[in-house]
């Protein structure tokens, strides 16, 4: 889109984008919201538990059909495969590993041989949620947790959990115990309704920012570039990279808040504090992503449930191989779950490398300066001598600016001006190399410099 003066932008683009985008978004999600509300009311009825689980599975299948049509069969087949694998592996001690291999084999076969790329990419999010649920259930059962009242979950419970309408489309991942608590039917309340409406409102706001504001942040709203010569400058390329990253971030926040809304409407996300029920499900924390302390902070707050899943079932399992191997293994597992996309794998593996180097460097700096400059905030009783001094804040701010620089670089791959056909099929190797070459591979060079500095400080 050509650059517009701010007044013309406000007069032409906003009315032509905000209303159609909001209308289209609501038109897509209102049937899912109704299915989640129906599941919530069903769980409140005095029905047998098996009927409630069957109703949840049926609602999830209807939601899948609404979004994917006949292609929803592939998600249903994955759910059935995971339930069958769990049933056949009851006598084994490694059910989590069996389910992980079954789900990963199905995802790889589906993407490589069974379904065309565009169709498979549309279902990738739903496939990932089902696979995560199945793997977590298997590992929990191996550890002696996660079963139903009788110890082992029934097939109806497993299918209801995997296909629950509150999470089967957009997520979030939730442990099996949280699903069982939702089926028990926490009481309807004004707090529950407020939480669902608030999350839905924030989801629509993030959708509008991603679609109507972020792509034009520096060309129209804050016109820092626009002339053809300036657009070719290094400065303009970095501004465009930040716009692309910001638009991608808010599209993720849209999905995160929408998943909060659907899960809450279906009855998930409640917790007890001091014997009081609180609807406090959080999937993402946008401020900690856009104003990060560190890349580790970004990774954790980007998707809280998925971060918890990766830490519990991948990182902790691989930690015996060493911290570096566990970190790379965690990001490799995330890349495989997201599908065989070169640019996603490049982003996630680069993110893992950046996060690890940042962790090592900040750990060395914290030891040398005896200050609270670690990747994650220190607890109140930490032994560091310098906790909140002005220079400590300045150092944390500078390292946070480096994290923002890395985010812009990584987000440049999610270009808003890329062809829709290319975006649907997934960006290839040549596209990834071209976009990062335009930014002179700056983030990777900075990461190398940080690693050398960390080694010198040893």
Short mmCIF file of C-alpha atoms in Angstrom, two decimals:
data_model
loop_
_atom_site.label_atom_id
_atom_site.label_comp_id
_atom_site.label_asym_id
_atom_site.label_seq_id
_atom_site.Cartn_x
_atom_site.Cartn_y
_atom_site.Cartn_z
CA UNK A 1 0.00 0.00 0.00
CA UNK A 2 1.28 3.49 -0.88
CA UNK A 3 2.10 5.78 2.00
CA UNK A 4 -0.70 8.15 2.99
CA UNK A 5 -0.64 11.30 5.09
CA UNK A 6 -1.98 10.65 8.61
CA UNK A 7 -5.26 12.53 8.01
CA UNK A 8 -5.95 10.74 4.76
CA UNK A 9 -5.05 7.45 6.42
CA UNK A 10 -7.57 8.09 9.20
CA UNK A 11 -10.23 9.15 6.71
CA UNK A 12 -9.82 6.32 4.21
CA UNK A 13 -8.06 3.29 5.66
CA UNK A 14 -9.54 3.01 9.15
CA UNK A 15 -13.25 3.12 8.18
CA UNK A 16 -12.55 0.77 5.30
CA UNK A 17 -10.61 -1.71 7.43
CA UNK A 18 -11.90 -1.67 11.00
CA UNK A 19 -15.56 -2.42 10.35
CA UNK A 20 -15.08 -5.12 7.66
CA UNK A 21 -12.32 -6.83 9.65
CA UNK A 22 -14.34 -6.89 12.88
CA UNK A 23 -17.44 -8.09 11.03
CA UNK A 24 -15.56 -10.85 9.23
CA UNK A 25 -13.83 -11.96 12.42
CA UNK A 26 -17.08 -12.22 14.37
CA UNK A 27 -18.77 -14.02 11.48
CA UNK A 28 -16.05 -16.67 11.58
CA UNK A 29 -16.00 -17.29 15.33
CA UNK A 30 -19.59 -16.91 16.54
CA UNK A 31 -20.56 -20.56 15.78
CA UNK A 32 -17.52 -21.70 17.78
CA UNK A 33 -18.52 -19.44 20.66
CA UNK A 34 -22.01 -20.93 20.63
CA UNK A 35 -20.61 -24.47 20.66
CA UNK A 36 -18.40 -23.59 23.65
CA UNK A 37 -21.37 -22.10 25.46
CA UNK A 38 -23.40 -25.21 24.62
CA UNK A 39 -20.69 -27.44 26.06
CA UNK A 40 -20.66 -25.32 29.23
CA UNK A 41 -24.43 -25.67 29.68
CA UNK A 42 -24.25 -29.40 28.90
CA UNK A 43 -21.70 -29.87 31.68
CA UNK A 44 -24.08 -28.22 34.13
CA UNK A 45 -26.85 -30.73 33.42
CA UNK A 46 -27.30 -33.82 35.66
CA UNK A 47 -26.14 -36.25 32.98
CA UNK A 48 -23.87 -39.30 33.17
CA UNK A 49 -20.19 -38.41 32.84
CA UNK A 50 -19.89 -40.48 29.67
CA UNK A 51 -22.63 -38.42 28.05
CA UNK A 52 -20.87 -35.17 28.93
CA UNK A 53 -17.60 -36.38 27.43
CA UNK A 54 -19.38 -37.60 24.28
CA UNK A 55 -21.10 -34.22 24.01
CA UNK A 56 -17.76 -32.43 24.28
CA UNK A 57 -16.27 -34.61 21.54
CA UNK A 58 -19.29 -34.04 19.30
CA UNK A 59 -19.09 -30.28 19.84
CA UNK A 60 -15.42 -30.30 18.93
CA UNK A 61 -16.07 -32.24 15.74
CA UNK A 62 -18.78 -29.74 14.75
CA UNK A 63 -16.33 -26.89 15.37
CA UNK A 64 -13.72 -28.62 13.22
CA UNK A 65 -16.26 -29.09 10.43
CA UNK A 66 -17.24 -25.41 10.61
CA UNK A 67 -13.66 -24.24 10.10
CA UNK A 68 -12.23 -26.97 7.85
CA UNK A 69 -15.21 -28.64 6.18
CA UNK A 70 -14.59 -32.21 5.06
CA UNK A 71 -10.87 -31.80 5.82
CA UNK A 72 -11.77 -31.94 9.54
CA UNK A 73 -11.62 -35.70 9.05
CA UNK A 74 -7.80 -35.51 9.27
CA UNK A 75 -7.94 -33.97 12.76
CA UNK A 76 -10.56 -36.52 13.81
CA UNK A 77 -8.30 -39.33 12.54
CA UNK A 78 -5.40 -37.99 14.61
CA UNK A 79 -7.63 -37.93 17.69
CA UNK A 80 -8.75 -41.50 17.02
CA UNK A 81 -5.17 -42.65 16.43
CA UNK A 82 -4.02 -41.12 19.74
CA UNK A 83 -6.93 -42.68 21.65
CA UNK A 84 -6.22 -46.09 20.06
CA UNK A 85 -2.48 -45.80 20.80
CA UNK A 86 -3.23 -44.98 24.42
CA UNK A 87 -5.56 -47.97 24.68
CA UNK A 88 -3.07 -50.40 23.12
CA UNK A 89 -0.13 -49.16 25.20
CA UNK A 90 -1.78 -49.57 28.60
CA UNK A 91 0.56 -52.40 29.51
CA UNK A 92 3.66 -50.37 28.60
CA UNK A 93 5.61 -48.05 30.86
CA UNK A 94 6.39 -45.51 28.10
CA UNK A 95 2.98 -44.40 26.94
CA UNK A 96 4.10 -40.81 26.55
CA UNK A 97 6.85 -41.84 24.14
CA UNK A 98 4.46 -44.13 22.23
CA UNK A 99 1.95 -41.30 21.80
CA UNK A 100 4.68 -38.85 20.79
CA UNK A 101 5.96 -41.21 18.08
CA UNK A 102 2.43 -41.97 16.83
CA UNK A 103 1.42 -38.31 16.67
CA UNK A 104 4.70 -37.19 15.08
CA UNK A 105 4.56 -39.98 12.47
CA UNK A 106 0.99 -39.04 11.58
CA UNK A 107 1.84 -35.33 11.27
CA UNK A 108 4.87 -36.02 9.06
CA UNK A 109 3.02 -38.50 6.84
CA UNK A 110 0.06 -36.17 6.52
CA UNK A 111 2.16 -33.19 5.51
CA UNK A 112 4.46 -35.10 3.15
CA UNK A 113 2.11 -37.60 1.50
CA UNK A 114 -1.57 -37.50 2.47
CA UNK A 115 -2.78 -33.88 2.11
CA UNK A 116 -1.76 -30.93 -0.06
CA UNK A 117 0.38 -28.27 1.62
CA UNK A 118 -2.17 -25.44 1.64
CA UNK A 119 -4.92 -27.56 3.20
CA UNK A 120 -2.59 -29.07 5.79
CA UNK A 121 -1.26 -25.67 6.86
CA UNK A 122 -4.81 -24.48 7.53
CA UNK A 123 -5.33 -27.37 9.98
CA UNK A 124 -1.86 -27.18 11.52
CA UNK A 125 -2.96 -25.38 14.68
CA UNK A 126 -5.72 -27.88 15.47
CA UNK A 127 -3.42 -30.83 14.75
CA UNK A 128 -0.78 -29.37 17.05
CA UNK A 129 -3.23 -28.91 19.95
CA UNK A 130 -4.49 -32.50 19.66
CA UNK A 131 -0.94 -33.86 19.52
CA UNK A 132 0.13 -31.81 22.56
CA UNK A 133 -2.86 -33.02 24.59
CA UNK A 134 -2.23 -36.65 23.70
CA UNK A 135 1.48 -36.53 24.51
CA UNK A 136 0.91 -34.75 27.83
CA UNK A 137 -1.73 -37.28 28.84
CA UNK A 138 0.62 -40.17 28.05
CA UNK A 139 3.51 -38.73 30.08
CA UNK A 140 1.20 -37.84 32.97
CA UNK A 141 -0.07 -41.41 33.08
CA UNK A 142 3.51 -42.69 33.06
CA UNK A 143 4.16 -40.53 36.10
CA UNK A 144 1.08 -41.78 37.92
CA UNK A 145 -1.02 -38.69 37.34
CA UNK A 146 -3.66 -37.59 34.89
CA UNK A 147 -6.06 -40.52 35.14
CA UNK A 148 -9.76 -40.33 35.86
CA UNK A 149 -11.45 -41.33 39.11
CA UNK A 150 -10.78 -44.99 38.33
CA UNK A 151 -7.12 -44.41 37.59
CA UNK A 152 -7.22 -44.96 33.81
CA UNK A 153 -9.13 -42.55 31.54
CA UNK A 154 -11.97 -44.06 29.54
CA UNK A 155 -12.09 -43.73 25.72
CA UNK A 156 -14.96 -41.21 26.07
CA UNK A 157 -12.85 -39.10 28.43
CA UNK A 158 -9.86 -39.20 26.09
CA UNK A 159 -11.87 -38.22 23.00
CA UNK A 160 -13.73 -35.52 24.91
CA UNK A 161 -10.40 -34.12 26.10
CA UNK A 162 -8.74 -34.22 22.67
CA UNK A 163 -11.75 -32.72 20.84
CA UNK A 164 -13.10 -30.30 23.44
CA UNK A 165 -14.67 -27.36 21.54
CA UNK A 166 -13.07 -24.86 23.92
CA UNK A 167 -9.56 -25.65 22.69
CA UNK A 168 -9.64 -27.86 19.59
CA UNK A 169 -9.44 -24.98 17.08
CA UNK A 170 -7.29 -22.23 18.60
CA UNK A 171 -6.04 -23.91 21.76
CA UNK A 172 -4.93 -23.42 24.42
CA UNK A 173 -3.33 -26.64 25.56
CA UNK A 174 -4.68 -27.67 28.93
CA UNK A 175 -3.79 -30.70 31.07
CA UNK A 176 -6.26 -33.56 31.36
CA UNK A 177 -7.09 -32.64 34.95
CA UNK A 178 -8.19 -29.14 33.90
CA UNK A 179 -10.55 -30.66 31.33
CA UNK A 180 -12.06 -32.97 33.96
CA UNK A 181 -12.65 -30.00 36.26
CA UNK A 182 -14.40 -28.17 33.43
CA UNK A 183 -16.68 -31.17 32.83
CA UNK A 184 -17.61 -31.14 36.51
CA UNK A 185 -19.29 -27.84 35.72
CA UNK A 186 -18.11 -24.89 37.83
CA UNK A 187 -21.10 -22.64 38.60
CA UNK A 188 -22.14 -19.97 36.14
CA UNK A 189 -21.30 -16.50 37.40
CA UNK A 190 -20.92 -12.88 36.36
CA UNK A 191 -17.13 -13.22 36.73
CA UNK A 192 -17.15 -16.07 34.21
CA UNK A 193 -19.16 -14.01 31.70
CA UNK A 194 -16.96 -10.93 32.21
CA UNK A 195 -13.79 -12.96 31.62
CA UNK A 196 -15.16 -14.46 28.41
CA UNK A 197 -16.36 -11.10 27.05
CA UNK A 198 -13.14 -9.34 28.05
CA UNK A 199 -10.99 -11.92 26.28
CA UNK A 200 -13.19 -11.73 23.19
CA UNK A 201 -12.96 -7.92 23.14
CA UNK A 202 -9.17 -8.01 23.48
CA UNK A 203 -9.00 -10.59 20.68
CA UNK A 204 -10.91 -8.30 18.31
CA UNK A 205 -8.74 -5.34 19.32
CA UNK A 206 -5.56 -7.32 18.55
CA UNK A 207 -7.02 -8.39 15.21
CA UNK A 208 -7.67 -4.76 14.28
CA UNK A 209 -4.18 -3.68 15.34
CA UNK A 210 -2.60 -6.53 13.35
CA UNK A 211 -4.62 -5.83 10.21
CA UNK A 212 -5.34 -2.10 10.18
CA UNK A 213 -2.67 -0.33 12.25
CA UNK A 214 0.62 -2.23 12.58
CA UNK A 215 1.30 -2.59 8.82
CA UNK A 216 1.17 1.22 8.43
CA UNK A 217 2.79 2.27 11.69
CA UNK A 218 5.80 4.11 10.28
CA UNK A 219 4.51 4.88 6.78
CA UNK A 220 1.25 6.60 7.80
CA UNK A 221 0.61 6.85 11.54
CA UNK A 222 4.18 7.91 12.39
CA UNK A 223 5.47 8.80 8.91
CA UNK A 224 9.18 8.12 9.28
CA UNK A 225 9.57 6.89 5.70
CA UNK A 226 7.62 7.07 2.50
CA UNK A 227 9.86 8.48 -0.19
CA UNK A 228 11.08 5.87 -2.62
CA UNK A 229 14.75 6.57 -1.91
CA UNK A 230 14.26 6.40 1.84
CA UNK A 231 12.32 3.14 1.58
CA UNK A 232 15.47 1.56 0.13
CA UNK A 233 17.64 2.66 3.07
CA UNK A 234 18.81 0.36 5.83
CA UNK A 235 16.81 2.45 8.33
CA UNK A 236 13.60 1.94 6.36
CA UNK A 237 14.22 -1.80 6.02
CA UNK A 238 14.47 -2.11 9.80
CA UNK A 239 11.29 -0.06 10.27
CA UNK A 240 9.50 -2.38 7.84
CA UNK A 241 10.90 -5.36 9.73
CA UNK A 242 9.49 -3.98 12.97
CA UNK A 243 6.09 -3.39 11.32
CA UNK A 244 6.03 -6.97 10.05
CA UNK A 245 7.01 -8.29 13.47
CA UNK A 246 4.39 -6.15 15.23
CA UNK A 247 1.64 -7.26 12.86
CA UNK A 248 2.62 -10.90 13.36
CA UNK A 249 2.77 -10.46 17.13
CA UNK A 250 -0.73 -9.03 17.32
CA UNK A 251 -2.09 -11.78 15.09
CA UNK A 252 -0.70 -14.21 17.67
CA UNK A 253 -2.27 -12.17 20.49
CA UNK A 254 -5.59 -12.34 18.62
CA UNK A 255 -5.43 -16.14 18.63
CA UNK A 256 -4.27 -16.15 22.27
CA UNK A 257 -7.11 -14.00 23.56
CA UNK A 258 -9.63 -15.81 21.37
CA UNK A 259 -8.46 -19.13 22.83
CA UNK A 260 -8.91 -17.61 26.29
CA UNK A 261 -12.49 -16.70 25.37
CA UNK A 262 -13.39 -20.11 23.93
CA UNK A 263 -11.78 -22.05 26.78
CA UNK A 264 -13.48 -19.86 29.39
CA UNK A 265 -16.89 -20.15 27.72
CA UNK A 266 -16.44 -23.95 27.71
CA UNK A 267 -15.72 -23.91 31.46
CA UNK A 268 -11.92 -24.14 31.55
CA UNK A 269 -9.49 -21.72 33.13
CA UNK A 270 -10.88 -21.53 36.66
CA UNK A 271 -8.63 -21.71 39.69
CA UNK A 272 -9.17 -21.59 43.44
CA UNK A 273 -7.43 -18.97 45.57
CA UNK A 274 -8.25 -18.88 49.28
CA UNK A 275 -11.34 -21.01 48.64
CA UNK A 276 -12.65 -18.57 46.03
CA UNK A 277 -13.16 -19.43 42.35
CA UNK A 278 -11.28 -17.13 39.97
CA UNK A 279 -11.54 -17.09 36.17
CA UNK A 280 -7.95 -16.09 35.47
CA UNK A 281 -6.82 -18.07 32.43
CA UNK A 282 -3.89 -16.30 30.71
CA UNK A 283 -2.53 -17.51 27.37
CA UNK A 284 -0.26 -14.60 26.47
CA UNK A 285 1.11 -11.42 28.05
CA UNK A 286 1.50 -8.89 25.21
CA UNK A 287 3.28 -6.18 27.22
CA UNK A 288 6.05 -8.56 28.25
CA UNK A 289 6.52 -9.48 24.59
CA UNK A 290 6.48 -5.97 23.13
CA UNK A 291 8.53 -4.46 25.99
CA UNK A 292 10.72 -7.43 26.87
CA UNK A 293 13.29 -7.80 29.62
CA UNK A 294 14.94 -10.59 27.64
CA UNK A 295 14.29 -13.10 24.86
CA UNK A 296 13.58 -15.69 27.55
CA UNK A 297 10.79 -13.41 28.76
CA UNK A 298 9.41 -13.26 25.21
CA UNK A 299 9.51 -17.02 24.77
CA UNK A 300 7.72 -17.65 28.06
CA UNK A 301 5.00 -15.02 27.62
CA UNK A 302 4.35 -15.60 23.92
CA UNK A 303 2.18 -18.63 24.69
CA UNK A 304 2.10 -19.52 28.38
CA UNK A 305 0.40 -22.94 28.08
CA UNK A 306 2.67 -24.07 25.24
CA UNK A 307 5.73 -22.82 27.11
CA UNK A 308 4.61 -24.87 30.10
CA UNK A 309 4.05 -27.92 27.89
CA UNK A 310 7.48 -27.66 26.25
CA UNK A 311 9.22 -27.17 29.60
CA UNK A 312 7.39 -30.04 31.32
CA UNK A 313 7.36 -32.69 28.61
CA UNK A 314 10.36 -31.84 26.40
CA UNK A 315 12.94 -29.75 28.26
CA UNK A 316 12.74 -31.69 31.52
CA UNK A 317 12.91 -35.00 29.64
CA UNK A 318 15.95 -33.91 27.60
CA UNK A 319 17.76 -32.14 30.43
CA UNK A 320 19.86 -35.22 31.18
CA UNK A 321 21.64 -34.51 27.88
CA UNK A 322 22.79 -31.09 29.10
CA UNK A 323 21.23 -27.64 29.11
CA UNK A 324 22.31 -26.65 25.60
CA UNK A 325 21.03 -29.91 24.07
CA UNK A 326 17.78 -29.61 26.05
CA UNK A 327 17.22 -26.04 24.81
CA UNK A 328 17.85 -26.93 21.15
CA UNK A 329 15.75 -30.09 21.53
CA UNK A 330 12.88 -28.05 22.93
CA UNK A 331 12.92 -25.62 20.01
CA UNK A 332 13.31 -28.49 17.55
CA UNK A 333 10.21 -30.14 19.05
CA UNK A 334 8.34 -26.86 18.72
CA UNK A 335 9.44 -26.57 15.09
CA UNK A 336 8.21 -30.11 14.32
CA UNK A 337 4.86 -29.39 15.95
CA UNK A 338 4.48 -26.27 13.83
CA UNK A 339 5.03 -28.29 10.65
CA UNK A 340 7.71 -28.77 8.02
CA UNK A 341 8.22 -25.09 7.28
CA UNK A 342 11.75 -23.92 6.62
CA UNK A 343 11.19 -20.35 7.75
CA UNK A 344 9.44 -21.41 10.97
CA UNK A 345 12.21 -23.90 11.73
CA UNK A 346 14.80 -21.20 11.01
CA UNK A 347 13.04 -18.74 13.33
CA UNK A 348 12.56 -21.23 16.16
CA UNK A 349 16.08 -22.66 16.04
CA UNK A 350 17.57 -19.16 15.81
CA UNK A 351 15.38 -18.19 18.74
CA UNK A 352 16.70 -21.12 20.74
CA UNK A 353 20.30 -20.17 19.97
CA UNK A 354 19.69 -16.49 20.81
CA UNK A 355 17.93 -17.36 24.06
CA UNK A 356 20.67 -19.71 25.19
CA UNK A 357 23.49 -17.25 24.42
CA UNK A 358 21.58 -14.47 26.16
CA UNK A 359 21.08 -16.70 29.21
CA UNK A 360 24.80 -17.52 29.40
CA UNK A 361 25.90 -13.89 28.93
CA UNK A 362 23.49 -12.46 31.49
CA UNK A 363 24.41 -15.16 33.98
CA UNK A 364 28.09 -14.15 33.65
CA UNK A 365 27.22 -10.45 33.98
CA UNK A 366 25.10 -11.15 37.07
CA UNK A 367 28.02 -12.97 38.69
CA UNK A 368 30.58 -10.29 37.82
CA UNK A 369 28.50 -7.28 38.88
CA UNK A 370 26.62 -9.11 41.66
CA UNK A 371 23.44 -7.60 40.21
CA UNK A 372 19.93 -8.64 39.19
CA UNK A 373 20.53 -8.77 35.44
CA UNK A 374 19.58 -12.39 34.76
CA UNK A 375 17.27 -13.26 31.87
CA UNK A 376 14.36 -13.71 34.27
CA UNK A 377 13.51 -11.42 37.14
CA UNK A 378 15.13 -12.37 40.43
CA UNK A 379 12.85 -13.35 43.33
CA UNK A 380 12.58 -10.83 46.19
CA UNK A 381 15.08 -12.68 48.40
CA UNK A 382 17.84 -13.19 45.82
CA UNK A 383 21.45 -12.93 47.09
CA UNK A 384 22.54 -10.25 44.59
CA UNK A 385 23.95 -7.11 46.17
CA UNK A 386 22.72 -4.68 43.51
CA UNK A 387 19.00 -5.12 42.91
CA UNK A 388 17.38 -1.88 41.79
CA UNK A 389 20.16 0.64 41.28
CA UNK A 390 19.93 3.07 38.38
CA UNK A 391 22.79 1.42 36.51
CA UNK A 392 21.16 -2.00 36.96
CA UNK A 393 17.96 -0.65 35.40
CA UNK A 394 19.99 0.88 32.60
CA UNK A 395 21.79 -2.40 31.87
CA UNK A 396 18.52 -4.34 31.90
CA UNK A 397 17.01 -1.70 29.61
CA UNK A 398 19.92 -1.97 27.16
CA UNK A 399 19.69 -5.77 27.11
CA UNK A 400 15.92 -5.45 26.62
CA UNK A 401 16.57 -3.20 23.61
CA UNK A 402 18.81 -5.93 22.18
CA UNK A 403 15.91 -8.38 22.64
CA UNK A 404 13.63 -5.97 20.75
CA UNK A 405 16.23 -5.82 17.98
CA UNK A 406 16.21 -9.64 17.77
CA UNK A 407 12.39 -9.65 17.65
CA UNK A 408 12.35 -7.24 14.71
CA UNK A 409 14.91 -9.33 12.86
CA UNK A 410 13.06 -12.61 13.40
CA UNK A 411 9.69 -11.03 12.63
CA UNK A 412 10.92 -9.68 9.29
CA UNK A 413 10.22 -13.13 7.80
CA UNK A 414 6.49 -12.67 8.35
CA UNK A 415 6.25 -10.00 5.68
CA UNK A 416 2.84 -8.37 5.31
CA UNK A 417 3.44 -7.69 1.61
CA UNK A 418 4.20 -11.31 0.67
CA UNK A 419 1.90 -13.03 -1.80
CA UNK A 420 -1.03 -14.88 -0.24
CA UNK A 421 -0.19 -18.02 -2.23
CA UNK A 422 3.35 -18.02 -0.89
CA UNK A 423 2.10 -17.43 2.66
CA UNK A 424 -0.41 -20.29 2.45
CA UNK A 425 2.18 -22.77 1.17
CA UNK A 426 4.85 -21.62 3.61
CA UNK A 427 7.90 -19.46 3.00
CA UNK A 428 10.81 -21.36 1.51
CA UNK A 429 14.55 -21.31 2.00
CA UNK A 430 15.21 -18.68 -0.68
CA UNK A 431 12.67 -16.30 0.84
CA UNK A 432 14.16 -16.72 4.33
CA UNK A 433 17.71 -16.15 3.12
CA UNK A 434 16.67 -13.11 1.06
CA UNK A 435 14.84 -11.41 3.95
CA UNK A 436 17.66 -11.93 6.44
CA UNK A 437 20.25 -10.94 3.84
CA UNK A 438 18.46 -7.60 3.47
CA UNK A 439 19.13 -7.06 7.17
CA UNK A 440 22.76 -8.25 6.79
CA UNK A 441 22.21 -11.24 9.11
CA UNK A 442 22.56 -8.71 11.90
CA UNK A 443 20.89 -10.71 14.67
CA UNK A 444 23.05 -13.75 14.05
CA UNK A 445 26.20 -11.60 14.09
CA UNK A 446 25.13 -9.95 17.35
CA UNK A 447 24.44 -13.39 18.84
CA UNK A 448 27.93 -14.53 17.82
CA UNK A 449 29.40 -11.40 19.41
CA UNK A 450 27.47 -12.04 22.64
CA UNK A 451 28.76 -15.63 22.70
CA UNK A 452 32.37 -14.46 22.26
CA UNK A 453 31.87 -11.90 25.02
CA UNK A 454 30.40 -14.55 27.33
CA UNK A 455 33.42 -16.79 26.67
CA UNK A 456 35.83 -13.93 27.41
CA UNK A 457 34.03 -13.23 30.69
CA UNK A 458 34.35 -16.85 31.86
#
